[in-house]
CSV table of C-alpha atoms and ligand atoms in Angstrom, one decimal:
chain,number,residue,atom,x,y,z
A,1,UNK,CA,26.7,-11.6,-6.5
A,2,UNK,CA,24.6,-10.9,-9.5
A,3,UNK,CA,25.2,-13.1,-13.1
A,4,UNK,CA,25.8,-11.1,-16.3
A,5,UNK,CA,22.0,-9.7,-17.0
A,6,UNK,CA,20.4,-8.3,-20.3
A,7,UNK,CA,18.5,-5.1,-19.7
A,8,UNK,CA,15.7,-3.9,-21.7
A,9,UNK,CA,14.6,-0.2,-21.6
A,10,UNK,CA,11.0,0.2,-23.1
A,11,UNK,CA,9.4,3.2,-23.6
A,12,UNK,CA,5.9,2.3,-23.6
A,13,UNK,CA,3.7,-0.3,-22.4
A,14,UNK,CA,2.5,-2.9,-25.2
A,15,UNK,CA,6.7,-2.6,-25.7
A,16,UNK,CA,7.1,-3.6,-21.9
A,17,UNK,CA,4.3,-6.1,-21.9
A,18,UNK,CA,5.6,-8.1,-25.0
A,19,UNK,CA,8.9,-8.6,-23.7
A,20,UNK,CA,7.6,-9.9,-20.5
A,21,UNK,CA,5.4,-12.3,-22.6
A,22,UNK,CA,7.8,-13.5,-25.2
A,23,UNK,CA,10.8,-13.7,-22.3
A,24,UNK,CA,8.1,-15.6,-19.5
A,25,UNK,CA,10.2,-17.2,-16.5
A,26,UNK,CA,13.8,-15.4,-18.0
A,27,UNK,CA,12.6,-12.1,-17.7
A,28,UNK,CA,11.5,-9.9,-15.3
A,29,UNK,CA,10.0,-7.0,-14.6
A,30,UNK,CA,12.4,-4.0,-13.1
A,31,UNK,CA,11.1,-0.8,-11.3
A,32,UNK,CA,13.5,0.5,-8.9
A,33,UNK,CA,14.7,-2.6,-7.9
A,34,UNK,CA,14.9,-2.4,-3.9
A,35,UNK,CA,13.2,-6.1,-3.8
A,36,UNK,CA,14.0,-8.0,-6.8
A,37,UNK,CA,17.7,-7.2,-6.7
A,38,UNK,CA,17.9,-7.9,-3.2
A,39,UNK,CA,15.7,-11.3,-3.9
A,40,UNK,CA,18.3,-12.4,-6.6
A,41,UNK,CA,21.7,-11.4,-4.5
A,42,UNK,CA,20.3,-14.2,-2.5
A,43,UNK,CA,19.7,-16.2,-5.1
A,44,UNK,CA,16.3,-16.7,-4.0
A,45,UNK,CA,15.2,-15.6,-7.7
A,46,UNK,CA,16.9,-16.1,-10.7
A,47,UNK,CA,16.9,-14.1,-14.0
A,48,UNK,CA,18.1,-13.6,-17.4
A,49,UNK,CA,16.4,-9.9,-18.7
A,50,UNK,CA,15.3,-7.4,-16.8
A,51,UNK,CA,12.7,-5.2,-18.5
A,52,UNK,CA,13.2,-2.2,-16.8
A,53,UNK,CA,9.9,0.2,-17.1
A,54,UNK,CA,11.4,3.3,-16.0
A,55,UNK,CA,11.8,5.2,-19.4
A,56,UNK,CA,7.6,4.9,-19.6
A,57,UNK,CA,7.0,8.6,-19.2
A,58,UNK,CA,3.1,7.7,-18.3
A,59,UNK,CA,4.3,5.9,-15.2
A,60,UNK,CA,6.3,9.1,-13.7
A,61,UNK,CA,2.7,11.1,-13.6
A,62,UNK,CA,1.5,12.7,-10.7
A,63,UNK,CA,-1.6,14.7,-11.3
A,64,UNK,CA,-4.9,15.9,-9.9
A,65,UNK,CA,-8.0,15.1,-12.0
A,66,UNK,CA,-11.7,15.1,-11.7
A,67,UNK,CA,-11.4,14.7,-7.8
A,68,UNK,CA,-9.1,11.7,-7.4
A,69,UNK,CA,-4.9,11.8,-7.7
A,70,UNK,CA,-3.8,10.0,-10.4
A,71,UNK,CA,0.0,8.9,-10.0
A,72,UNK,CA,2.2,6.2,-11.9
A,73,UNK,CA,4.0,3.6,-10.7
A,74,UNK,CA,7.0,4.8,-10.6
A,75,UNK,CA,7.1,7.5,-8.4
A,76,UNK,CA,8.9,6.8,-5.9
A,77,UNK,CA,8.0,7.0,-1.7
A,78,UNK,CA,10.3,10.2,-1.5
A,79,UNK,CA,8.6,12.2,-4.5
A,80,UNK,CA,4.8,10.8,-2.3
A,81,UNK,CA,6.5,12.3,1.0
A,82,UNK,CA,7.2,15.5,-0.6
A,83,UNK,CA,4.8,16.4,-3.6
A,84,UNK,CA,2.2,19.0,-2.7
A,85,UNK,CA,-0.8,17.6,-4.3
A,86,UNK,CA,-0.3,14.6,-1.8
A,87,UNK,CA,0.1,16.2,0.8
A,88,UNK,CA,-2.6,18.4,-0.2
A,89,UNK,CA,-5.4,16.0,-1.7
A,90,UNK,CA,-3.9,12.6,0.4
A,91,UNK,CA,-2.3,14.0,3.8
A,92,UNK,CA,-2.2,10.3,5.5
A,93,UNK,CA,-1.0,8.6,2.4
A,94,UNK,CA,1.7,11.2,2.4
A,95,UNK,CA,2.9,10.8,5.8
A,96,UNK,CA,2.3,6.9,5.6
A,97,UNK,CA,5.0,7.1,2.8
A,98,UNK,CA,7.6,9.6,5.3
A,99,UNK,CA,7.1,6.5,7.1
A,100,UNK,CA,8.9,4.1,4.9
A,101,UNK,CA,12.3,2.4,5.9
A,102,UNK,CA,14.6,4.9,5.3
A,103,UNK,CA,15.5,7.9,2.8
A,104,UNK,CA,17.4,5.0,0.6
A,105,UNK,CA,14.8,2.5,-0.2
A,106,UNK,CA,12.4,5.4,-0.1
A,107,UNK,CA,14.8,7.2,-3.2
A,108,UNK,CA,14.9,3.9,-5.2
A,109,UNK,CA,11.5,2.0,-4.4
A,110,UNK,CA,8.4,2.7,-6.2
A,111,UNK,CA,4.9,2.7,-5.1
A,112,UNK,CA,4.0,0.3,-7.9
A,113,UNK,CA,6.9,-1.9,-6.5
A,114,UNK,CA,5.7,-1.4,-3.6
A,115,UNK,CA,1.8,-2.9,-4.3
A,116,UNK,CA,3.2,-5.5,-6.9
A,117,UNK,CA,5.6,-7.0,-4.6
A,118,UNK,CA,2.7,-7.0,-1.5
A,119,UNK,CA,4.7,-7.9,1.2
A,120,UNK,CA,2.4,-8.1,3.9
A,121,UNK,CA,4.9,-5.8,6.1
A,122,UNK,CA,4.1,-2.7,3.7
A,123,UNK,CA,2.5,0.7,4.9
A,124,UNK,CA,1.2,2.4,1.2
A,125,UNK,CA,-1.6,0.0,0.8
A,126,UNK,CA,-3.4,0.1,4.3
A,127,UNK,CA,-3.7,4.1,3.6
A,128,UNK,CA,-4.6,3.9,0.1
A,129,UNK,CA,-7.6,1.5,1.1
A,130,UNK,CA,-9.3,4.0,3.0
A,131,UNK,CA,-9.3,6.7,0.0
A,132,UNK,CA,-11.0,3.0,-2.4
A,133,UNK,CA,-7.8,3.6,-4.4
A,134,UNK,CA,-8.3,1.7,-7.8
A,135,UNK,CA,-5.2,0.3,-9.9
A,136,UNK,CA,-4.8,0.6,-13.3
A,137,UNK,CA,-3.2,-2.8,-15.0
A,138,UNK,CA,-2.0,-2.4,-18.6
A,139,UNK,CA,-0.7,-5.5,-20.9
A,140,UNK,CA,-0.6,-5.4,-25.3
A,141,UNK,CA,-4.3,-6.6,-24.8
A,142,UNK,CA,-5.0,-3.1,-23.4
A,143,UNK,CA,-6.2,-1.8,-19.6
A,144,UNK,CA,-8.4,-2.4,-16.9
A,145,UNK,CA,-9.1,-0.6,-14.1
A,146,UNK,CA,-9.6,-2.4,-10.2
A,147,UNK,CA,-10.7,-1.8,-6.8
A,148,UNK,CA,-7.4,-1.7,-5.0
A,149,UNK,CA,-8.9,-4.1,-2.2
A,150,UNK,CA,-9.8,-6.7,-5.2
A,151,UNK,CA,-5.6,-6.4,-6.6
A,152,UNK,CA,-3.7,-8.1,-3.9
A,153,UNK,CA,-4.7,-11.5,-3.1
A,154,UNK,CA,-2.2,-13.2,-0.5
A,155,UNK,CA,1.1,-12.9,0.5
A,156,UNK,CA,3.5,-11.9,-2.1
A,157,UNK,CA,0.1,-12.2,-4.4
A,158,UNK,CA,-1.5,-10.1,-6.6
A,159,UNK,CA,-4.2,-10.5,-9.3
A,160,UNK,CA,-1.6,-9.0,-12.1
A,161,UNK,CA,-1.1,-11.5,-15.5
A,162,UNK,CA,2.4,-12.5,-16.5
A,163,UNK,CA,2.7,-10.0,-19.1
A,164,UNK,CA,0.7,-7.4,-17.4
A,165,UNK,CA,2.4,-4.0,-15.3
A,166,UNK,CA,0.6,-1.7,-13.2
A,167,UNK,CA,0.2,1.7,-14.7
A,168,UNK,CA,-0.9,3.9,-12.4
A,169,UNK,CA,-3.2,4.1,-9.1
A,170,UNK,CA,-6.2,6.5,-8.5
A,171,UNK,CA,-6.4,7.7,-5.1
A,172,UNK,CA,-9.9,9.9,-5.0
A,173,UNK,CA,-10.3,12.3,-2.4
A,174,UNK,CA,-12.1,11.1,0.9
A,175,UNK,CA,-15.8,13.0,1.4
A,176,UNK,CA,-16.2,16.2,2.6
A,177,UNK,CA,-15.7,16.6,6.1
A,178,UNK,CA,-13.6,13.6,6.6
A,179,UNK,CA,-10.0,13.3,7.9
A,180,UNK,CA,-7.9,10.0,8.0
A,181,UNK,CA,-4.5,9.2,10.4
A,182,UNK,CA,-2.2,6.5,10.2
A,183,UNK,CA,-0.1,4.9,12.9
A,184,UNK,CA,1.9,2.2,12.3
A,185,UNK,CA,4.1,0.5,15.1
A,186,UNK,CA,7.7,-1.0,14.3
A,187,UNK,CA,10.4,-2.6,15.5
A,188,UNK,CA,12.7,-2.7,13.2
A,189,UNK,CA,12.4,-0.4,9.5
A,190,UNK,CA,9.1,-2.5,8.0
A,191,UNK,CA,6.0,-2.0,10.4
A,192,UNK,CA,4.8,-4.7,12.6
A,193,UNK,CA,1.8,-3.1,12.2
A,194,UNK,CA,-0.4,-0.3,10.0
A,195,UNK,CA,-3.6,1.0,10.9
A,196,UNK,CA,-5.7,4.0,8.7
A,197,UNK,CA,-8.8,5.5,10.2
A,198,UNK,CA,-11.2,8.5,8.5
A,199,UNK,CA,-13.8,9.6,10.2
A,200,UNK,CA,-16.6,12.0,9.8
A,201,UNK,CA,-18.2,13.5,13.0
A,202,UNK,CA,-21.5,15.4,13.4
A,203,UNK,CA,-22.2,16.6,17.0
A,204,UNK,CA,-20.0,14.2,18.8
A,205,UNK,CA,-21.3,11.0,17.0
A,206,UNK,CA,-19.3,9.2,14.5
A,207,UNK,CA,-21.4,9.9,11.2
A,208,UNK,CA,-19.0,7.7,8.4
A,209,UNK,CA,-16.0,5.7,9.1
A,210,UNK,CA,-13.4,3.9,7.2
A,211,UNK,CA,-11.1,1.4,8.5
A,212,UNK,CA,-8.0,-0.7,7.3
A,213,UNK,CA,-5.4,-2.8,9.2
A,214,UNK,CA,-2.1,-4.1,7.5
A,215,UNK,CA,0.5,-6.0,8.3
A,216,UNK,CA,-0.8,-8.1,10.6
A,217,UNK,CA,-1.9,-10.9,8.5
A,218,UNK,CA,-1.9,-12.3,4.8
A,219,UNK,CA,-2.7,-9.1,3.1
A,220,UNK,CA,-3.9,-5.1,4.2
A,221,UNK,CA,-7.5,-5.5,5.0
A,222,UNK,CA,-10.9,-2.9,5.2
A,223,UNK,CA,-13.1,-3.5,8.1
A,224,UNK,CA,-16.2,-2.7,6.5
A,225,UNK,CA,-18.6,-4.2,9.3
A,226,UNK,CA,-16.5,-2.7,11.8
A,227,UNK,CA,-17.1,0.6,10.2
A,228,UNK,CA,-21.0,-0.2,10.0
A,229,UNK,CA,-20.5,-1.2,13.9
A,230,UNK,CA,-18.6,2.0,15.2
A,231,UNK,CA,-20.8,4.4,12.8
A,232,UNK,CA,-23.6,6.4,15.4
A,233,UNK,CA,-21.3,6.0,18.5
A,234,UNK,CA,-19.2,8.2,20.4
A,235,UNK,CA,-15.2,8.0,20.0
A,236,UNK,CA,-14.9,6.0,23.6
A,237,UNK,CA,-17.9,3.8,22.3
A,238,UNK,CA,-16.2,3.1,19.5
A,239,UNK,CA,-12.9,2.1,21.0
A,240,UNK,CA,-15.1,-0.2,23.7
A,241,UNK,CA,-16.3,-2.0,20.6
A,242,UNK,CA,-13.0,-2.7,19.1
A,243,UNK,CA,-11.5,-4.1,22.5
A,244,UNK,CA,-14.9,-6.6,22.1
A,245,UNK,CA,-14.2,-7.7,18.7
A,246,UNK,CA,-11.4,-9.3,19.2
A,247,UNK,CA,-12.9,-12.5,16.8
A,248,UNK,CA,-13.9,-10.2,14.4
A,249,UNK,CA,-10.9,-8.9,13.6
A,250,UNK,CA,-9.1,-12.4,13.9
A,251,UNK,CA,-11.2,-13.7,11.5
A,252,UNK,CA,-10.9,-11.1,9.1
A,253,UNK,CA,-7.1,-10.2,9.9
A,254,UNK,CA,-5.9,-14.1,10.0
A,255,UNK,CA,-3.0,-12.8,12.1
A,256,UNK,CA,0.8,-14.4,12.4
A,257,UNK,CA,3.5,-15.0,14.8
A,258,UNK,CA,6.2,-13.6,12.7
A,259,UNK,CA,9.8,-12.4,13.9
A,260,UNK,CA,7.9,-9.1,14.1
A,261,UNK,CA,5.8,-9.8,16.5
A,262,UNK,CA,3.2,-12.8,18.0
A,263,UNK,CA,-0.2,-12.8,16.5
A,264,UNK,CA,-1.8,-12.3,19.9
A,265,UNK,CA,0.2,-9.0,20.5
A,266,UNK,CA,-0.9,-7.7,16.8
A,267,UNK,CA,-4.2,-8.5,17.6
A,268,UNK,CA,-4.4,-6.6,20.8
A,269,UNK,CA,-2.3,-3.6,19.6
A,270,UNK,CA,-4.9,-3.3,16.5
A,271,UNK,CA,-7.3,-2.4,19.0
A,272,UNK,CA,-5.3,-0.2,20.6
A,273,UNK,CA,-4.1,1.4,17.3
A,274,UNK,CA,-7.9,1.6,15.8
A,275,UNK,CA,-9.2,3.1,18.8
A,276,UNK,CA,-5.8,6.0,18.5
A,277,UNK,CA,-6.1,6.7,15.0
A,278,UNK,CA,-9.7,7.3,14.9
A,279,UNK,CA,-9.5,10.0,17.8
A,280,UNK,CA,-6.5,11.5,16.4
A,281,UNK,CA,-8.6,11.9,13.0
A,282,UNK,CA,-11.8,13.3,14.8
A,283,UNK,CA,-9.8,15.8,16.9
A,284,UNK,CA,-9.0,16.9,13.2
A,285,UNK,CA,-5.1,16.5,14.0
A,286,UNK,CA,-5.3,13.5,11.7
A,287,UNK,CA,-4.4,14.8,8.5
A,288,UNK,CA,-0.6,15.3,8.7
A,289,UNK,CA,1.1,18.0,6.1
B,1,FAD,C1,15.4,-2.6,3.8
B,1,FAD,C2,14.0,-2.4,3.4
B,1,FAD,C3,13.1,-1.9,4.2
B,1,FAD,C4,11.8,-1.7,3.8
B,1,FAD,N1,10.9,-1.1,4.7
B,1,FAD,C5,9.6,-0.8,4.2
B,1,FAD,C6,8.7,-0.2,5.1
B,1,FAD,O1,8.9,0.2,6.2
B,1,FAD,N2,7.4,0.0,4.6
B,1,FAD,C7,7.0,-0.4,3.3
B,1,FAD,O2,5.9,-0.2,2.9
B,1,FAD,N3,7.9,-1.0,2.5
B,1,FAD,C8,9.2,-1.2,2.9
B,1,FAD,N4,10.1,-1.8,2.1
B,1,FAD,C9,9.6,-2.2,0.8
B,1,FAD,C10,9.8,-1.1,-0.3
B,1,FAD,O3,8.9,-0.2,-0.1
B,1,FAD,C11,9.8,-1.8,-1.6
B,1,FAD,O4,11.0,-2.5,-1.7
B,1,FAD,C12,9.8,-0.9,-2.8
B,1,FAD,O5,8.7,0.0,-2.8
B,1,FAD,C13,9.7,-1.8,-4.0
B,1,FAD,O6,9.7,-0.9,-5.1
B,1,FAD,P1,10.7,-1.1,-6.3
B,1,FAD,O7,10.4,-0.1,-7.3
B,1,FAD,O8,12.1,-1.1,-5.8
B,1,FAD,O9,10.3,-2.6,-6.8
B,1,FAD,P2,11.2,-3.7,-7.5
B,1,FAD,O10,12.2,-4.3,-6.6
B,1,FAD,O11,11.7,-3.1,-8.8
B,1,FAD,O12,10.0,-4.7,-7.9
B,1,FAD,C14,9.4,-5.4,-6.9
B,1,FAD,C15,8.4,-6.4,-7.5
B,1,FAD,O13,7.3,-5.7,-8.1
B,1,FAD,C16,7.3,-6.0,-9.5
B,1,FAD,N5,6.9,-4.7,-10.1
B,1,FAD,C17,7.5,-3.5,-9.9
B,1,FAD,N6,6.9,-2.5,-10.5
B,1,FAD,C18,5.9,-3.1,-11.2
B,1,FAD,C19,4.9,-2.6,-12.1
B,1,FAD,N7,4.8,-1.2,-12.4
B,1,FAD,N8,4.0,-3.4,-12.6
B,1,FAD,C20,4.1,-4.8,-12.3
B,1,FAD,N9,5.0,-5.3,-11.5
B,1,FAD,C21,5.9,-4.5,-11.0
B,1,FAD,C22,8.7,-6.5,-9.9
B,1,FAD,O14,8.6,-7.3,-11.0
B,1,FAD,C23,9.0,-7.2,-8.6
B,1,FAD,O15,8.4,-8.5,-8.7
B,1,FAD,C24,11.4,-2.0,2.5
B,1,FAD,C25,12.4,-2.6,1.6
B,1,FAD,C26,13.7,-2.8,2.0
B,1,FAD,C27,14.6,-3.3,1.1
């Protein structure tokens, strides 16, 4: 059961930001809530004020500009899953977001929930690494702008300040002639495991790749040496080199044994997975609409 609870509706950000300042520890920060009121039913977070940032019109946007997708943090998964300049300009982000739980949590979550919270067991982020999305923090000392790969730190970490919300993230469009895929294995509604491949092919030979693997450990990772590695191979060379890499990719995936799944299992299927989505994106069946 939830205690009585003070709700704050600000309509812009420096309004949002102060109230998280001057409230610290008693206040938190509401977006559509699938998390945080679910973490204090338990009792497993405790709060006084909720500051609740969906009247900010700024973070409903979803727009196309200069070449990149622009969209606030609080859309939510089903308006990603459905708009047409996702599907149009981001095809694997949008189908990486049909992909989440179910049509309730993907109704009332948000993508900025979503990357704030960074549960490790997320499917957004993996996707969005692969387009070097870039996240937009704002707090009353103004914005700054960051390398999606440089916000999330750890589990349940993120490089955001107390006071500080997540406006909106930029999701450019991948290079000509590239087309991603993601597949994600599950057992239950969050994934066991996430993995995004775009590739560009000339003449059978991979020309430029980009790789990223979530779920498996800590926090959704690129594989930039991997991508060097697999770049000026064939598809079946490339999936030969991910079965060898097997210390590579524990190193940089620092996988668990979670109820999900052991770390040895996530570490073999993410070669399998790497090796799947990379032919499905070169047969150009990657992009889903
Ligand atoms: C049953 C269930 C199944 C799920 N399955 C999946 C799945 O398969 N794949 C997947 O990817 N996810 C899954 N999720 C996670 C889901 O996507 C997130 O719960 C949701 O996106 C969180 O968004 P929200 O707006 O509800 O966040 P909230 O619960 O409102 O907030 C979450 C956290 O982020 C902070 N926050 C929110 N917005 C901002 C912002 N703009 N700036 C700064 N901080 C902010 C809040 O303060 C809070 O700490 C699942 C969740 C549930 C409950």
């Amino acid at each position: 059961m939830l205690g009585s609870l003070q709700l704050l509706q600000p309509t812009n950000v420096a309004e949002a930001s102060g109230a998280l300042r001057d409230f610290g520890e008693r206040g938190k920060l509401y977006a559509g809530g699938a998390e945080l009121l679910l973490l204090m039913r338990h009792g497993l977070l405790q709060s006084e004020i909720l500051v609740d940032v969906k009247k900010i019109e700024r973070l409903h946007r979803i727009a196309w500009d200069d070449d990149a997708l622009s969209v606030g943090a609080c859309v939510t998964h089903h308006a990603l899953e459905t708009h047409l300049l996702v599907r149009e300009h981001a095809p694997s982000f949008a189908y990486a977001e049909s992909q989440v739980a179910n049509v309730r949590v993907r109704n009332q979550g948000t993508l900025g929930g979503n990357l704030c919270f960074n549960d490790p067991h997320s499917d957004p982020g993996t996707v969005l690494l692969v387009h070097n999305a870039a996240v937009t923090l704002g707090s009353q000392r103004g914005e700054r702008q960051i390398p999606l790969n440089d916000f999330f730190l750890d589990v349940y970490e993120t490089v955001l300040e107390p006071d500080e919300l997540l406006l909106d993230v930029e999701i450019p469009s991948l290079p000509s002639g590239m087309i991603s895929a993601y597949l994600r294995l599950h057992r239950f509604q969050r994934p066991t495991l996430g993995v995004a491949a775009a590739v560009k092919m000339t003449d059978g030979i991979i020309a430029e790749s980009r790789l990223a693997v979530g779920c498996v450990g800590p926090r959704a990772q690129r594989l930039a040496e991997l991508e060097t590695k697999i770049n000026g191979n064939s598809i079946s060379d490339a999936k030969r080199i991910f079965a060898e890499q097997k210390n590579y990719l524990r190193d940089m995936l620092q996988p668990v044994d979670d109820l999900l799944g052991s770390a040895d299992y996530k570490l073999y299927m993410t070669g399998v997975l790497l090796g799947e989505a990379l032919e499905q994106a070169a047969r150009k069946d990657g992009v889903r609409k």
